[in-house]
Coordinates of C-alpha atoms and ligand atoms in Angstrom, one line a residue:
Chain E
M1 CA 91.0 -26.2 34.3
T2 CA 88.1 -27.1 32.1
W3 CA 85.2 -24.6 32.1
E4 CA 81.6 -25.3 31.7
P5 CA 79.3 -22.7 30.2
V6 CA 75.9 -22.1 31.9
I7 CA 73.4 -20.5 29.7
G8 CA 69.8 -19.4 30.0
C9 CA 67.5 -17.6 27.6
E10 CA 64.7 -15.1 27.7
I11 CA 62.7 -15.2 24.4
H12 CA 60.2 -12.6 23.3
V13 CA 57.6 -13.6 20.7
H14 CA 55.0 -11.4 19.1
L15 CA 51.7 -13.1 18.9
K16 CA 50.1 -12.7 15.5
T17 CA 46.7 -11.8 16.8
Q18 CA 44.7 -9.3 14.7
T19 CA 44.5 -6.8 17.4
K20 CA 46.7 -5.5 20.3
M21 CA 46.8 -6.9 23.8
F22 CA 44.6 -4.4 25.6
C23 CA 42.8 -2.4 22.8
R24 CA 41.4 -3.4 19.4
C25 CA 43.8 -1.5 17.2
A26 CA 45.0 -3.6 14.4
T27 CA 48.5 -5.2 14.6
G28 CA 50.5 -5.5 11.5
F29 CA 54.1 -5.0 10.4
G30 CA 54.9 -2.0 8.3
A31 CA 51.9 0.2 8.7
P32 CA 52.6 4.0 8.5
E33 CA 53.9 5.3 11.8
N34 CA 51.3 6.1 14.5
S35 CA 48.5 5.0 12.2
S36 CA 47.4 2.1 14.4
T37 CA 46.8 3.9 17.7
C38 CA 43.9 4.8 20.0
P39 CA 43.4 6.5 23.4
V40 CA 44.2 3.2 25.1
C41 CA 47.6 2.4 23.5
L42 CA 48.5 6.2 23.6
A43 CA 47.7 6.1 27.3
H44 CA 45.2 8.9 27.4
P45 CA 43.8 9.6 30.9
G46 CA 40.8 7.6 32.0
V47 CA 41.0 4.8 29.4
L48 CA 40.7 1.1 30.5
P49 CA 42.4 -2.0 29.0
V50 CA 40.5 -5.0 27.8
P51 CA 42.6 -8.1 27.3
N52 CA 42.6 -10.0 24.0
E53 CA 41.0 -13.4 24.5
R54 CA 42.9 -15.0 21.7
A55 CA 46.3 -13.9 23.1
I56 CA 45.4 -15.6 26.3
E57 CA 44.4 -18.8 24.5
W58 CA 47.6 -18.8 22.5
T59 CA 49.8 -18.2 25.5
I60 CA 48.1 -21.3 27.1
K61 CA 48.7 -23.3 23.9
L62 CA 52.4 -22.3 24.0
G63 CA 52.6 -23.1 27.6
L64 CA 51.3 -26.6 27.0
A65 CA 53.8 -27.1 24.1
L66 CA 56.5 -26.2 26.6
G67 CA 55.3 -28.7 29.1
C68 CA 54.2 -26.0 31.5
D69 CA 51.6 -26.1 34.2
I70 CA 48.8 -23.7 33.3
A71 CA 48.0 -21.5 36.3
P72 CA 44.5 -21.9 37.8
R73 CA 44.7 -18.2 38.4
A74 CA 46.9 -15.6 36.7
V75 CA 47.2 -11.9 37.3
F76 CA 48.5 -8.9 35.4
H77 CA 50.9 -6.6 37.1
R78 CA 52.2 -3.1 36.3
K79 CA 55.9 -2.8 35.8
N80 CA 56.8 0.8 36.4
Y81 CA 59.5 2.7 34.5
F82 CA 59.9 5.9 32.6
Y83 CA 61.1 5.9 29.1
P84 CA 59.7 7.3 25.8
D85 CA 58.7 3.8 24.6
N86 CA 56.2 3.5 27.5
P87 CA 53.4 6.1 27.4
K88 CA 51.6 5.0 30.6
G89 CA 54.7 5.0 32.8
Y90 CA 54.2 1.3 33.3
Q91 CA 54.0 -1.8 31.1
I92 CA 51.3 -4.3 31.8
S93 CA 53.0 -7.6 32.3
Q94 CA 52.9 -10.6 34.6
Y95 CA 54.9 -11.0 37.7
D96 CA 54.5 -13.7 40.4
E97 CA 51.3 -15.2 39.0
P98 CA 52.0 -15.8 35.2
L99 CA 49.9 -17.9 33.0
C100 CA 52.4 -20.7 32.5
M101 CA 55.0 -22.1 34.9
S102 CA 57.5 -25.0 35.4
G103 CA 57.8 -26.5 32.0
S104 CA 60.3 -28.7 30.3
F105 CA 61.3 -28.6 26.6
L106 CA 62.9 -31.7 25.0
L107 CA 65.8 -30.8 22.9
P108 CA 66.9 -33.8 20.8
G109 CA 70.6 -34.2 20.3
V110 CA 73.0 -36.7 18.7
G111 CA 73.6 -38.3 22.1
G112 CA 69.9 -38.2 23.3
D113 CA 67.4 -35.7 24.6
T114 CA 68.2 -32.8 26.9
E115 CA 65.5 -31.4 29.1
I116 CA 65.6 -27.6 29.1
G117 CA 63.6 -26.4 32.0
I118 CA 61.1 -23.6 31.4
V119 CA 60.7 -21.3 34.4
R120 CA 57.7 -19.5 33.0
A121 CA 55.9 -18.1 30.0
H122 CA 53.9 -15.0 30.5
L123 CA 51.9 -12.5 28.5
E124 CA 52.6 -8.8 28.3
E125 CA 52.3 -5.8 26.0
D126 CA 55.2 -4.5 23.8
A127 CA 56.6 -1.0 24.0
A128 CA 56.5 1.7 21.4
K129 CA 59.3 1.9 18.9
N130 CA 61.9 4.6 19.4
V131 CA 64.1 6.0 16.7
H132 CA 67.1 7.9 18.0
M133 CA 68.0 10.7 15.6
G134 CA 71.1 12.8 15.1
G135 CA 73.6 10.4 16.6
G136 CA 74.4 8.4 13.5
E137 CA 72.6 5.2 12.4
G138 CA 69.8 5.4 15.0
R139 CA 72.2 4.8 17.9
I140 CA 71.3 6.1 21.3
H141 CA 74.7 7.6 21.9
G142 CA 75.0 11.2 20.7
A143 CA 71.3 11.4 19.6
D144 CA 69.8 14.9 19.8
R145 CA 66.1 13.8 19.6
T146 CA 64.0 10.6 19.8
L147 CA 61.0 9.9 17.6
V148 CA 58.2 7.6 18.8
D149 CA 56.0 5.3 16.8
F150 CA 53.2 3.8 18.9
N151 CA 52.0 1.2 16.4
R152 CA 54.0 -1.4 18.3
A153 CA 52.9 -0.2 21.7
G154 CA 50.5 -2.7 23.2
M155 CA 51.2 -5.5 20.8
P156 CA 50.8 -8.9 22.6
L157 CA 54.1 -10.3 23.5
V158 CA 54.9 -13.6 25.2
E159 CA 58.1 -13.9 27.3
I160 CA 59.6 -17.3 27.8
V161 CA 62.2 -17.8 30.5
T162 CA 64.4 -20.9 30.6
Q163 CA 66.4 -22.4 33.4
P164 CA 70.1 -22.1 32.9
H165 CA 70.2 -25.6 31.5
L166 CA 72.1 -24.9 28.2
R167 CA 75.8 -25.9 28.1
S168 CA 77.2 -24.5 24.8
S169 CA 76.7 -21.8 22.2
E170 CA 75.9 -24.5 19.6
Q171 CA 73.3 -26.2 21.8
T172 CA 71.7 -22.8 22.6
K173 CA 71.5 -22.1 18.9
R174 CA 69.8 -25.4 18.3
F175 CA 67.4 -24.8 21.1
L176 CA 66.4 -21.4 19.8
Q177 CA 65.9 -22.8 16.3
L178 CA 63.7 -25.6 17.5
L179 CA 61.7 -23.2 19.8
R180 CA 61.1 -20.9 16.9
Q181 CA 59.9 -23.7 14.7
T182 CA 57.6 -24.9 17.5
V183 CA 56.1 -21.4 17.9
R184 CA 55.6 -21.1 14.2
E185 CA 53.9 -24.5 13.9
L186 CA 51.5 -23.6 16.7
G187 CA 50.3 -20.9 14.4
I188 CA 50.6 -18.2 17.1
S189 CA 53.5 -16.2 15.7
D190 CA 55.5 -15.7 12.5
A191 CA 58.6 -15.6 14.8
E192 CA 60.4 -13.6 12.1
M193 CA 63.6 -12.2 13.5
Q194 CA 64.1 -9.6 10.7
E195 CA 60.7 -8.1 11.6
G196 CA 61.4 -8.3 15.3
S197 CA 58.6 -10.7 16.0
M198 CA 61.1 -12.9 17.8
R199 CA 64.1 -11.7 19.8
F200 CA 66.1 -13.1 22.6
D201 CA 68.3 -12.2 25.5
V202 CA 70.9 -14.7 26.7
N203 CA 72.5 -15.0 30.2
V204 CA 75.9 -16.5 30.2
S205 CA 78.2 -17.6 33.0
V206 CA 81.0 -20.2 33.3
R207 CA 82.0 -22.5 36.1
P208 CA 84.7 -25.2 36.7
E209 CA 83.5 -28.4 35.0
G210 CA 81.8 -30.7 37.6
S211 CA 80.9 -27.9 39.9
D212 CA 77.3 -26.9 40.4
E213 CA 77.8 -23.4 41.5
L214 CA 76.2 -20.5 39.6
R215 CA 78.7 -17.7 39.1
T216 CA 78.1 -14.1 38.1
R217 CA 76.4 -13.9 34.7
T218 CA 76.3 -11.3 32.0
E219 CA 73.3 -10.7 29.8
L220 CA 73.4 -10.3 26.0
K221 CA 70.4 -8.3 24.9
N222 CA 68.2 -8.0 21.8
I223 CA 69.8 -10.7 19.7
N224 CA 67.8 -11.3 16.5
S225 CA 69.8 -13.9 14.6
F226 CA 70.8 -17.5 15.5
N227 CA 74.3 -17.0 14.3
F228 CA 74.7 -13.8 16.2
A229 CA 73.4 -15.6 19.3
A230 CA 76.0 -18.4 18.8
Q231 CA 78.8 -15.9 18.1
G232 CA 77.9 -13.6 21.0
I233 CA 77.7 -16.5 23.5
E234 CA 81.0 -18.0 22.3
R235 CA 82.8 -14.7 22.6
E236 CA 81.3 -14.1 26.1
I237 CA 82.3 -17.6 27.3
Q238 CA 85.9 -17.0 26.1
R239 CA 86.0 -13.6 27.7
Q240 CA 84.8 -14.9 31.1
I241 CA 87.2 -17.8 31.0
A242 CA 90.1 -15.4 30.3
I243 CA 89.0 -13.2 33.2
Y244 CA 88.9 -16.1 35.7
E245 CA 92.2 -17.6 34.4
G246 CA 93.8 -14.2 34.8
G247 CA 92.7 -14.1 38.4
G248 CA 89.9 -11.6 37.9
E249 CA 86.2 -11.5 38.6
V250 CA 83.4 -11.2 36.1
V251 CA 81.2 -8.2 36.7
Q252 CA 77.4 -8.5 36.3
E253 CA 76.4 -6.3 33.3
T254 CA 74.2 -6.1 30.3
L255 CA 75.9 -6.2 27.0
H256 CA 74.5 -5.1 23.7
F257 CA 75.7 -7.4 21.0
V258 CA 77.0 -5.7 17.9
P259 CA 77.8 -8.1 15.0
G260 CA 81.4 -8.0 13.9
Q261 CA 82.5 -6.0 16.9
E262 CA 85.1 -7.7 19.0
H263 CA 83.4 -7.1 22.3
A264 CA 79.8 -6.6 23.1
A265 CA 79.3 -3.0 24.3
P266 CA 77.7 -2.4 27.8
L267 CA 74.1 -1.2 27.3
R268 CA 72.9 1.9 28.9
S269 CA 70.2 0.9 31.3
K270 CA 66.6 2.1 30.8
E271 CA 66.4 2.6 34.6
E272 CA 69.6 2.9 36.5
A273 CA 67.9 1.5 39.6
Q274 CA 66.1 -1.6 38.3
D275 CA 63.3 -1.0 40.7
Y276 CA 60.1 -1.7 38.8
R277 CA 57.7 -1.5 41.8
Y278 CA 55.4 -4.2 40.4
L279 CA 51.9 -3.9 41.6
P280 CA 48.7 -5.8 40.6
E281 CA 47.0 -4.0 37.7
P282 CA 43.9 -2.6 39.4
D283 CA 42.2 -2.1 36.0
L284 CA 42.2 -5.8 35.1
V285 CA 40.6 -8.8 36.9
P286 CA 42.4 -12.1 37.3
I287 CA 42.4 -14.8 34.6
E288 CA 41.2 -18.3 35.6
P289 CA 41.7 -20.3 32.5
P290 CA 38.5 -22.3 31.9
A291 CA 39.0 -26.0 31.5
E292 CA 37.5 -26.0 28.1
M293 CA 39.9 -23.4 26.9
V294 CA 42.9 -25.4 28.1
E295 CA 41.6 -28.7 26.7
Q296 CA 40.8 -27.1 23.4
A297 CA 44.4 -25.7 23.2
R298 CA 45.8 -29.1 24.2
A299 CA 43.7 -30.8 21.5
E300 CA 45.2 -28.5 18.9
L301 CA 48.9 -29.2 19.7
G302 CA 49.6 -32.0 17.2
E303 CA 52.9 -33.7 17.0
L304 CA 55.6 -31.3 18.2
P305 CA 58.8 -30.7 16.3
S306 CA 61.0 -32.3 18.9
A307 CA 59.0 -35.5 18.7
R308 CA 59.1 -35.4 14.9
I309 CA 62.9 -35.1 14.8
R310 CA 63.1 -38.3 16.9
R311 CA 60.7 -40.0 14.5
L312 CA 62.5 -38.9 11.3
E313 CA 65.8 -39.8 12.9
T314 CA 64.9 -43.5 12.6
E315 CA 64.9 -43.3 8.8
L316 CA 67.7 -40.6 8.4
D317 CA 70.6 -39.5 10.4
F318 CA 70.1 -36.9 13.2
G319 CA 71.5 -33.9 11.4
L320 CA 69.2 -34.3 8.4
A321 CA 66.2 -35.0 10.6
E322 CA 66.9 -31.9 12.7
G323 CA 67.6 -29.8 9.6
L324 CA 64.4 -30.8 7.9
V325 CA 62.2 -30.1 11.0
T326 CA 63.8 -26.8 12.1
S327 CA 63.6 -25.4 8.6
G328 CA 60.0 -26.4 8.2
R329 CA 60.8 -28.7 5.3
D330 CA 59.9 -32.0 6.9
G331 CA 56.3 -31.7 5.7
L332 CA 57.4 -31.9 2.1
Y333 CA 59.9 -34.6 2.9
E334 CA 57.1 -36.7 4.3
R335 CA 54.8 -36.0 1.3
T336 CA 57.5 -37.1 -1.1
P337 CA 57.8 -40.8 -1.9
G338 CA 61.1 -42.5 -2.7
D339 CA 64.5 -43.3 -1.2
R340 CA 64.4 -41.4 2.1
R341 CA 67.9 -40.2 2.1
A342 CA 67.7 -39.0 -1.6
V343 CA 64.4 -37.2 -0.9
A344 CA 65.9 -35.6 2.3
N345 CA 68.9 -34.4 0.4
V346 CA 66.9 -32.9 -2.4
V347 CA 64.4 -31.2 -0.1
M348 CA 67.1 -30.0 2.2
N349 CA 69.7 -28.8 -0.3
E350 CA 68.8 -28.4 -3.9
L351 CA 65.2 -27.3 -3.3
A352 CA 66.3 -24.8 -0.7
A353 CA 69.0 -23.5 -3.1
A354 CA 66.4 -23.1 -5.8
G355 CA 64.5 -20.8 -3.3
L356 CA 61.3 -22.7 -3.4
D357 CA 58.6 -22.6 -0.7
P358 CA 58.3 -26.2 0.3
T359 CA 54.6 -25.9 1.1
E360 CA 53.9 -25.2 -2.6
V361 CA 55.6 -28.3 -3.9
N362 CA 53.6 -31.4 -4.9
G363 CA 55.3 -34.3 -3.1
E364 CA 54.2 -37.0 -5.6
E365 CA 55.6 -35.2 -8.6
L366 CA 58.8 -34.3 -6.7
G367 CA 59.2 -38.0 -5.9
K368 CA 59.3 -38.8 -9.6
L369 CA 61.9 -36.2 -10.1
V370 CA 64.1 -37.5 -7.2
E371 CA 63.7 -41.0 -8.6
A372 CA 65.0 -39.8 -12.0
R373 CA 67.8 -37.6 -10.6
D374 CA 70.7 -39.9 -11.4
R375 CA 69.4 -40.8 -14.9
I376 CA 68.9 -37.3 -16.3
P377 CA 71.4 -34.4 -16.9
R378 CA 72.0 -32.2 -14.0
E379 CA 70.8 -29.1 -15.9
A380 CA 67.5 -30.8 -16.8
F381 CA 67.0 -31.9 -13.2
M382 CA 67.6 -28.4 -11.8
K383 CA 65.3 -26.9 -14.5
A384 CA 62.5 -29.3 -13.5
L385 CA 63.2 -28.7 -9.8
G386 CA 62.9 -24.9 -10.3
A387 CA 59.5 -25.4 -11.8
S388 CA 58.3 -27.9 -9.2
G389 CA 56.6 -25.2 -7.1
D390 CA 54.2 -24.3 -9.9
G391 CA 50.7 -25.5 -9.2
D392 CA 50.4 -27.6 -12.4
F393 CA 53.9 -29.0 -12.3
K394 CA 54.1 -32.5 -13.8
A395 CA 57.5 -34.3 -13.6
E396 CA 57.0 -36.3 -16.8
D397 CA 56.7 -33.1 -18.8
Y398 CA 60.3 -32.5 -17.9
L399 CA 61.6 -36.1 -17.8
G400 CA 60.2 -36.8 -21.2
E401 CA 61.7 -33.7 -22.7
A402 CA 64.9 -33.8 -20.7
V403 CA 66.7 -36.8 -22.0
I404 CA 67.7 -38.8 -24.9
A405 CA 70.1 -41.1 -23.2
D406 CA 69.3 -44.1 -25.3
E407 CA 72.3 -45.0 -27.5
S408 CA 70.2 -46.5 -30.3
E409 CA 68.5 -43.1 -30.7
L410 CA 71.7 -41.1 -30.4
D411 CA 74.1 -43.1 -32.5
P412 CA 72.4 -42.4 -35.9
V413 CA 72.5 -38.6 -35.1
I414 CA 76.2 -38.8 -34.1
E415 CA 77.1 -40.8 -37.2
R416 CA 75.3 -38.4 -39.4
I417 CA 77.2 -35.5 -37.8
L418 CA 80.6 -37.2 -38.1
A419 CA 79.9 -38.0 -41.8
A420 CA 79.0 -34.4 -42.5
N421 CA 82.2 -33.0 -40.9
D422 CA 84.9 -35.3 -42.1
E423 CA 87.6 -32.6 -42.0
N424 CA 87.0 -32.0 -38.3
V425 CA 86.9 -35.8 -37.7
A426 CA 90.3 -36.1 -39.4
A427 CA 91.7 -33.2 -37.3
Y428 CA 90.4 -34.7 -34.1
R429 CA 91.9 -38.1 -34.9
A430 CA 95.2 -36.3 -35.7
G431 CA 95.2 -35.0 -32.1
K432 CA 92.9 -31.9 -31.9
Q433 CA 91.0 -33.3 -28.9
G434 CA 89.5 -29.9 -28.3
L435 CA 87.2 -30.5 -31.2
L436 CA 85.1 -32.8 -29.0
G437 CA 83.2 -29.8 -27.7
F438 CA 82.3 -28.9 -31.3
F439 CA 80.8 -32.4 -31.9
V440 CA 78.9 -32.3 -28.6
G441 CA 77.5 -28.9 -29.6
Q442 CA 76.4 -30.3 -33.0
V443 CA 74.6 -33.2 -31.4
M444 CA 72.8 -30.9 -28.9
K445 CA 71.8 -28.7 -31.7
E446 CA 70.5 -31.6 -33.7
T447 CA 68.5 -32.9 -30.8
G448 CA 67.1 -29.6 -29.6
G449 CA 69.2 -29.8 -26.4
K450 CA 67.5 -33.0 -25.3
A451 CA 70.4 -35.3 -25.6
D452 CA 72.1 -36.4 -22.3
P453 CA 75.5 -34.8 -22.5
K454 CA 77.1 -37.5 -20.5
V455 CA 76.0 -40.2 -23.0
V456 CA 76.8 -38.0 -25.9
N457 CA 80.4 -37.4 -24.6
T458 CA 80.9 -41.1 -24.1
R459 CA 79.5 -42.2 -27.4
L460 CA 81.4 -39.5 -29.3
R461 CA 84.7 -40.6 -27.9
E462 CA 84.0 -44.3 -28.6
L463 CA 82.9 -43.6 -32.2
L464 CA 85.7 -41.1 -32.9
D465 CA 88.4 -43.4 -31.4
R466 CA 87.1 -46.4 -33.3
S467 CA 88.3 -45.1 -36.7
Chain Y
M1 CA 59.9 8.2 61.0
A2 CA 58.9 5.2 58.9
I3 CA 60.5 6.6 55.7
T4 CA 64.1 7.7 55.5
R5 CA 65.4 10.7 53.6
A6 CA 67.2 8.3 51.2
E7 CA 64.0 6.5 50.4
V8 CA 62.3 9.9 49.5
L9 CA 65.2 10.7 47.2
H10 CA 65.0 7.2 45.6
V11 CA 61.3 7.4 44.9
A12 CA 61.7 11.0 43.6
R13 CA 64.5 9.8 41.3
L14 CA 62.3 6.9 40.0
A15 CA 59.5 9.4 39.3
R16 CA 61.9 11.9 37.7
L17 CA 61.2 14.6 40.3
A18 CA 63.7 17.2 41.4
L19 CA 62.8 18.1 45.0
T20 CA 63.9 21.1 47.1
E21 CA 65.3 20.5 50.7
E22 CA 62.0 21.8 52.0
E23 CA 60.0 19.3 49.9
I24 CA 62.2 16.4 50.9
A25 CA 61.5 17.1 54.5
R26 CA 57.8 17.5 53.9
F27 CA 57.4 14.4 51.8
Q28 CA 59.4 12.4 54.3
E29 CA 56.9 13.4 56.9
Q30 CA 53.8 12.9 54.7
L31 CA 54.9 9.5 53.3
S32 CA 55.7 8.3 56.8
A33 CA 52.3 9.3 58.0
I34 CA 50.6 7.4 55.2
L35 CA 52.7 4.3 55.8
E36 CA 51.9 4.5 59.5
A37 CA 48.2 4.8 58.8
V38 CA 48.3 1.8 56.5
G39 CA 50.4 0.0 59.1
K40 CA 47.3 -0.2 61.3
V41 CA 46.3 -3.3 59.3
D42 CA 49.3 -5.1 60.8
E43 CA 47.5 -5.0 64.1
L44 CA 45.0 -7.5 62.8
D45 CA 45.6 -11.3 62.6
L46 CA 45.6 -11.9 58.8
S47 CA 47.2 -15.3 58.8
G48 CA 44.3 -17.0 56.9
V49 CA 43.5 -14.1 54.6
E50 CA 44.4 -14.2 50.9
P51 CA 46.0 -10.9 49.6
T52 CA 43.4 -8.9 47.7
A53 CA 44.5 -7.6 44.4
H54 CA 41.0 -6.6 43.3
P55 CA 37.7 -5.6 45.1
L56 CA 35.5 -7.3 42.4
E57 CA 34.5 -10.9 42.5
L58 CA 35.2 -11.2 38.8
S59 CA 37.5 -13.0 36.5
N60 CA 38.0 -13.7 32.8
V61 CA 36.8 -10.3 31.5
W62 CA 38.2 -10.1 27.9
G63 CA 37.3 -9.1 24.4
A64 CA 37.3 -10.9 21.0
D65 CA 40.3 -10.4 18.7
E66 CA 38.4 -8.3 16.2
P67 CA 39.9 -5.0 15.0
R68 CA 38.0 -1.8 15.5
P69 CA 39.0 1.5 13.7
S70 CA 42.1 3.3 15.2
I71 CA 42.0 7.1 15.4
D72 CA 43.4 9.3 12.7
V73 CA 47.1 10.0 12.8
E74 CA 46.5 13.8 13.1
E75 CA 44.2 13.1 16.0
A76 CA 46.8 10.9 17.6
L77 CA 49.4 13.7 17.3
A78 CA 47.0 16.5 18.2
N79 CA 48.2 16.8 21.8
A80 CA 51.9 16.0 21.1
P81 CA 54.2 18.7 22.5
D82 CA 56.4 18.2 19.4
R83 CA 56.3 16.1 16.2
E84 CA 58.4 15.2 13.2
G85 CA 56.4 14.0 10.3
S86 CA 54.0 11.5 11.8
Y87 CA 56.3 10.7 14.7
F88 CA 56.0 12.1 18.2
R89 CA 59.2 13.9 19.0
V90 CA 60.8 13.9 22.5
P91 CA 64.2 14.9 23.9
P92 CA 66.9 12.3 23.4
A93 CA 66.4 9.3 25.6
Ligands
ZN1 ZN1 45.0 1.1 20.5

């Protein structure tokens, strides 16, 4: 039997507002622990939350980019649970009246677009950070105490929930990459997985190909890398197929993905009974997004990355277009004149390998460099490329210096060197071919390293073999 | 009674409360009485009434995204039952 994976995602994104969701403590990565706290985010008795207007605007903007309907009326709810990451005993979140609903995200692919349904996008506050001590490497298991840092408590967090419309680990990875780029371009989050400002949970099930049933799914939690997501999903797909083919049943569970480990370990639940007893947050009034706020956000959207992939695909192949857009390199590509494929390759490969920030590169100058790429020595090209991120970079400084490829200029130098080294010339002609390197070195020395080694090699051979 | 013994135990578990037998019986009675009292509302015809989440006729109360000073770390930790460096310290979770 052929099996079809059925995959859905929940994505959490930290908004890069200046302050937290319900108090005006500063947000920021890497502040000393518990230095960004106040009575509200520490949940002292009697305090009241005040929502962050910008977080609401940005959630609406994200909702529009995901093709969602913006709710005429949205409500915050309390999600009740006890855990040391949650000082109030509840998290303020959204439940049945979220800000954004029923969206559709276009995922371009080689064979056309796929519509990934978006169930909802809602706004909530993040939990505090727990550090489990004494059990080895911060693991929960075996810990003898837990340390709590409330800097993260109350940071604005958007949760995006997709329909189970994804059909492979590779497609899921591409979806997550494009979603990340979309969020970054909206300017609402850094979506840095290393810093935890973007993380995702993935639901996986499989079914016989052609069927439309939804079988028991398992959830992979807290993934913070695209490759881990793809690996974890693939492993889970294979595990479930093996269970069904062995006549077994998949058990619904939450798995914590550990890179390199053969199987994802079941995660200890925060609340054995998942009974969150949602209730409308009595300390907050409803949000009725004003039309001006929604229209302002819509006006700021610009051309979305999925549309840009489709546009660039008309001048490149799909893989290059997608790679440029999801890596945020398409802006430089579009600023750089010249042969489209050559420019794309340099921007995508060599420039990336040189570790340059594409936003700092002058496209006009890079274009001159790309144009000269096949005429100048590889080392000279790479040297110039490495400098292309400098503010005052001028391609001609490097092109002028880089090459003497002109034979009429090189021949007199070569002849002079051959005349001054007649013993070596005789030895070479007698069969010591290894001496070619010596002559090349002499020419490079004479020209201050500016001679094109390819031309020097060719001319040396020709002149030496002419005898 | 409107509330079963199992429901009392479930709610107690969610609230991390350990109850004696006497308390279980008492809370079952009290919670049932509360539920019955609230149940009076069911006697009214509410078919055209929107659920009320909030008594105020207000919406869109929010604040600008402008930082204000946080409190001092020592002040934040002043009431902590236990600490380790600048962290709050709690039993293993
Ligand atoms: Zn605060």
